[in-house]
Short mmCIF file of N, CA and C and ligand atoms in Angstrom, two decimals:
data_model
loop_
_atom_site.label_atom_id
_atom_site.label_comp_id
_atom_site.label_asym_id
_atom_site.label_seq_id
_atom_site.Cartn_x
_atom_site.Cartn_y
_atom_site.Cartn_z
N MET Y 1 -3.87 -5.97 -7.77
CA MET Y 1 -4.53 -4.33 -7.68
C MET Y 1 -6.26 -4.57 -5.97
N TYR Y 2 -6.56 -3.57 -5.19
CA TYR Y 2 -7.41 -3.90 -4.28
C TYR Y 2 -8.30 -2.98 -4.35
N VAL Y 3 -9.83 -3.44 -4.14
CA VAL Y 3 -10.63 -1.92 -4.09
C VAL Y 3 -10.90 -1.78 -2.08
N ILE Y 4 -10.94 -0.76 -1.67
CA ILE Y 4 -11.03 -0.61 -0.53
C ILE Y 4 -12.17 0.19 -0.04
N THR Y 5 -12.77 -0.22 0.09
CA THR Y 5 -14.30 0.59 1.13
C THR Y 5 -14.64 0.46 1.88
N ILE Y 6 -15.73 2.08 2.51
CA ILE Y 6 -15.95 2.04 4.11
C ILE Y 6 -17.11 2.19 3.85
N ASP Y 7 -17.61 1.78 4.52
CA ASP Y 7 -18.73 2.06 5.42
C ASP Y 7 -19.35 3.11 6.20
N ILE Y 8 -19.16 4.36 5.97
CA ILE Y 8 -19.35 5.79 7.04
C ILE Y 8 -20.28 5.80 7.67
N ASP Y 9 -20.92 5.00 7.64
CA ASP Y 9 -22.33 4.73 8.52
C ASP Y 9 -21.85 3.54 10.00
N LYS Y 10 -20.48 3.02 9.66
CA LYS Y 10 -20.32 2.48 10.48
C LYS Y 10 -19.23 3.03 11.23
N CYS Y 11 -18.62 3.61 10.79
CA CYS Y 11 -17.35 4.25 10.90
C CYS Y 11 -17.65 4.92 11.84
N GLU Y 12 -16.62 5.16 13.39
CA GLU Y 12 -16.55 6.00 14.60
C GLU Y 12 -15.57 7.01 14.54
N ALA Y 13 -14.60 6.43 13.47
CA ALA Y 13 -13.55 7.51 13.09
C ALA Y 13 -12.99 7.66 14.68
N CYS Y 14 -12.02 5.77 14.49
CA CYS Y 14 -11.50 5.61 15.95
C CYS Y 14 -10.01 6.22 15.17
N GLY Y 15 -9.92 6.47 14.27
CA GLY Y 15 -8.31 6.25 13.78
C GLY Y 15 -7.75 5.30 13.33
N ASP Y 16 -8.48 3.99 13.77
CA ASP Y 16 -6.84 2.80 13.67
C ASP Y 16 -6.68 2.42 12.24
N CYS Y 17 -7.54 2.82 11.21
CA CYS Y 17 -7.18 2.39 9.83
C CYS Y 17 -6.30 3.29 9.83
N VAL Y 18 -5.66 4.34 9.98
CA VAL Y 18 -4.72 5.71 9.99
C VAL Y 18 -3.72 5.03 10.13
N ASP Y 19 -3.19 4.75 11.83
CA ASP Y 19 -2.77 4.01 11.91
C ASP Y 19 -1.83 2.60 11.62
N THR Y 20 -2.48 1.83 11.44
CA THR Y 20 -2.26 0.88 11.12
C THR Y 20 -1.59 0.75 9.58
N CYS Y 21 -2.35 0.91 8.48
CA CYS Y 21 -1.96 1.07 7.06
C CYS Y 21 -0.78 1.60 7.02
N PRO Y 22 0.63 0.76 6.23
CA PRO Y 22 2.01 0.48 6.47
C PRO Y 22 1.92 2.10 5.04
N ASN Y 23 1.17 2.05 3.87
CA ASN Y 23 1.01 2.71 2.89
C ASN Y 23 -0.07 4.57 3.05
N GLU Y 24 -0.44 5.00 4.58
CA GLU Y 24 -1.20 5.61 4.39
C GLU Y 24 -2.12 6.38 3.28
N ILE Y 25 -3.04 5.00 3.17
CA ILE Y 25 -4.40 5.65 2.36
C ILE Y 25 -5.09 5.88 3.23
N PHE Y 26 -5.39 5.77 4.26
CA PHE Y 26 -6.82 6.13 5.12
C PHE Y 26 -6.45 7.47 5.60
N ALA Y 27 -7.55 8.47 6.25
CA ALA Y 27 -7.15 9.73 6.50
C ALA Y 27 -8.48 10.41 7.41
N LEU Y 28 -8.97 10.89 8.28
CA LEU Y 28 -10.45 10.90 8.47
C LEU Y 28 -10.50 12.41 8.32
N VAL Y 29 -11.46 12.74 8.18
CA VAL Y 29 -11.96 14.34 8.00
C VAL Y 29 -13.74 14.46 8.24
N GLU Y 30 -13.97 15.34 8.19
CA GLU Y 30 -15.28 15.76 9.55
C GLU Y 30 -15.86 16.43 8.02
N GLU Y 31 -17.06 16.13 7.75
CA GLU Y 31 -17.82 16.67 6.95
C GLU Y 31 -19.86 16.96 7.35
N ASN Y 32 -19.85 17.71 7.84
CA ASN Y 32 -21.49 17.93 7.88
C ASN Y 32 -21.81 17.55 9.76
N GLY Y 33 -20.29 17.52 10.34
CA GLY Y 33 -20.53 17.56 11.60
C GLY Y 33 -20.20 15.65 11.80
N LYS Y 34 -20.40 14.96 11.21
CA LYS Y 34 -19.27 13.86 11.28
C LYS Y 34 -18.25 14.01 10.55
N LYS Y 35 -17.13 12.55 11.67
CA LYS Y 35 -16.12 11.84 11.48
C LYS Y 35 -15.54 10.62 10.80
N TYR Y 36 -15.30 10.80 9.72
CA TYR Y 36 -15.07 9.41 9.69
C TYR Y 36 -13.86 9.10 8.42
N ALA Y 37 -13.92 7.78 8.91
CA ALA Y 37 -12.81 7.63 7.83
C ALA Y 37 -12.84 7.58 5.67
N MET Y 38 -11.41 8.02 5.38
CA MET Y 38 -11.71 8.12 3.59
C MET Y 38 -10.91 7.38 3.17
N VAL Y 39 -10.73 7.30 2.18
CA VAL Y 39 -9.51 6.42 1.40
C VAL Y 39 -8.83 7.96 0.75
N ALA Y 40 -7.06 8.34 1.17
CA ALA Y 40 -7.01 9.76 1.27
C ALA Y 40 -6.09 9.47 0.30
N GLY Y 41 -5.14 8.60 0.75
CA GLY Y 41 -3.91 8.10 -0.14
C GLY Y 41 -4.19 7.53 -1.78
N ASP Y 42 -3.16 7.35 -2.38
CA ASP Y 42 -3.21 6.22 -4.06
C ASP Y 42 -3.28 5.10 -3.46
N PRO Y 43 -4.75 4.39 -3.74
CA PRO Y 43 -5.27 3.42 -3.45
C PRO Y 43 -4.68 1.55 -4.05
N ASP Y 44 -3.59 2.86 -5.31
CA ASP Y 44 -2.75 1.75 -6.19
C ASP Y 44 -2.35 1.26 -5.29
N ASP Y 45 -1.43 2.27 -3.87
CA ASP Y 45 -0.59 1.42 -3.14
C ASP Y 45 -0.80 0.60 -1.65
N CYS Y 46 -2.11 0.50 -2.07
CA CYS Y 46 -2.10 -0.72 -0.82
C CYS Y 46 -1.88 -1.91 -1.60
N ILE Y 47 -1.55 -2.81 -1.01
CA ILE Y 47 -0.08 -3.76 -0.52
C ILE Y 47 -1.37 -5.47 -0.01
N GLY Y 48 -2.74 -5.35 0.14
CA GLY Y 48 -3.23 -6.42 0.43
C GLY Y 48 -3.44 -6.65 1.60
N CYS Y 49 -2.78 -6.43 2.98
CA CYS Y 49 -1.82 -7.17 4.24
C CYS Y 49 -3.67 -7.20 4.42
N LEU Y 50 -4.69 -6.56 4.72
CA LEU Y 50 -5.98 -6.77 5.47
C LEU Y 50 -5.50 -6.28 6.86
N SER Y 51 -4.27 -5.78 7.24
CA SER Y 51 -4.71 -5.54 8.69
C SER Y 51 -5.76 -4.20 8.86
N CYS Y 52 -6.07 -3.17 7.98
CA CYS Y 52 -7.33 -2.46 7.98
C CYS Y 52 -8.19 -2.90 8.60
N GLU Y 53 -8.73 -4.05 7.46
CA GLU Y 53 -10.01 -4.87 7.68
C GLU Y 53 -9.78 -5.53 9.99
N ALA Y 54 -8.67 -6.02 9.33
CA ALA Y 54 -8.97 -7.01 11.17
C ALA Y 54 -8.52 -5.50 12.18
N GLU Y 55 -8.32 -4.67 12.18
CA GLU Y 55 -8.61 -3.60 13.01
C GLU Y 55 -9.14 -2.98 13.53
N CYS Y 56 -10.58 -2.72 12.31
CA CYS Y 56 -11.39 -1.87 12.44
C CYS Y 56 -12.61 -2.66 13.22
N GLY Y 57 -12.65 -2.46 14.24
CA GLY Y 57 -13.62 -2.99 15.68
C GLY Y 57 -15.49 -2.91 14.88
N GLU Y 58 -14.98 -1.67 14.24
CA GLU Y 58 -16.82 -1.92 13.58
C GLU Y 58 -16.74 -2.52 12.25
N GLY Y 59 -15.93 -3.38 11.58
CA GLY Y 59 -16.48 -3.62 10.77
C GLY Y 59 -16.69 -3.41 9.18
N ALA Y 60 -15.92 -1.95 9.60
CA ALA Y 60 -16.20 -0.48 8.08
C ALA Y 60 -15.76 -0.87 6.91
N ILE Y 61 -14.19 -1.46 6.78
CA ILE Y 61 -13.66 -1.58 5.66
C ILE Y 61 -13.44 -2.51 5.64
N THR Y 62 -13.83 -2.77 4.18
CA THR Y 62 -13.62 -4.03 3.21
C THR Y 62 -12.85 -4.17 1.89
N VAL Y 63 -11.77 -4.75 1.88
CA VAL Y 63 -10.22 -4.70 1.54
C VAL Y 63 -10.96 -6.02 -0.09
N THR Y 64 -10.96 -5.62 -0.94
CA THR Y 64 -10.95 -6.90 -2.68
C THR Y 64 -10.04 -6.61 -3.24
N GLU Y 65 -9.73 -7.83 -3.64
CA GLU Y 65 -8.87 -8.10 -4.62
C GLU Y 65 -9.32 -7.71 -6.37
N LEU Y 66 -9.30 -7.03 -7.05
CA LEU Y 66 -9.53 -7.65 -8.30
C LEU Y 66 -8.68 -8.72 -9.22
S1 SF4 O 1 -10.71 2.18 11.90
FE1 SF4 O 1 -13.01 1.48 11.44
S2 SF4 O 1 -13.94 2.70 12.88
FE2 SF4 O 1 -11.93 3.23 12.76
S3 SF4 O 1 -11.80 5.42 11.57
FE3 SF4 O 1 -11.10 3.36 10.23
S4 SF4 O 1 -12.88 2.82 9.52
FE4 SF4 O 1 -13.74 4.22 11.24
S1 SF4 O 2 -4.97 -3.70 3.30
FE1 SF4 O 2 -3.09 -2.76 4.22
S2 SF4 O 2 -1.98 -1.41 3.03
FE2 SF4 O 2 -3.82 -1.61 2.09
S3 SF4 O 2 -5.83 -0.39 2.80
FE3 SF4 O 2 -5.32 -2.20 4.46
S4 SF4 O 2 -3.80 -1.43 5.23
FE4 SF4 O 2 -3.73 -0.34 3.71
#
């Protein structure tokens, strides 16, 4: 099982994590005028491929295996 964390202060809402995740874990949301990525899918679906970490140019995503 994996824990996915997103530092929303670093997130620039580029959408690359949404596009790259094979299991549709991420979605972009907008709140109080700030757009950012959040974990919207089931974290249990994460396979630990780390492509989200690799694709995020802001270093906002961390995936840790429990
Ligand atoms: S790839 Fe990184 S910067 Fe882009 S939306 Fe996802 S978390 Fe935000
Ligand atoms: S590690 Fe892979 S499966 Fe897990 S959230 Fe990132 S892109 Fe999706």
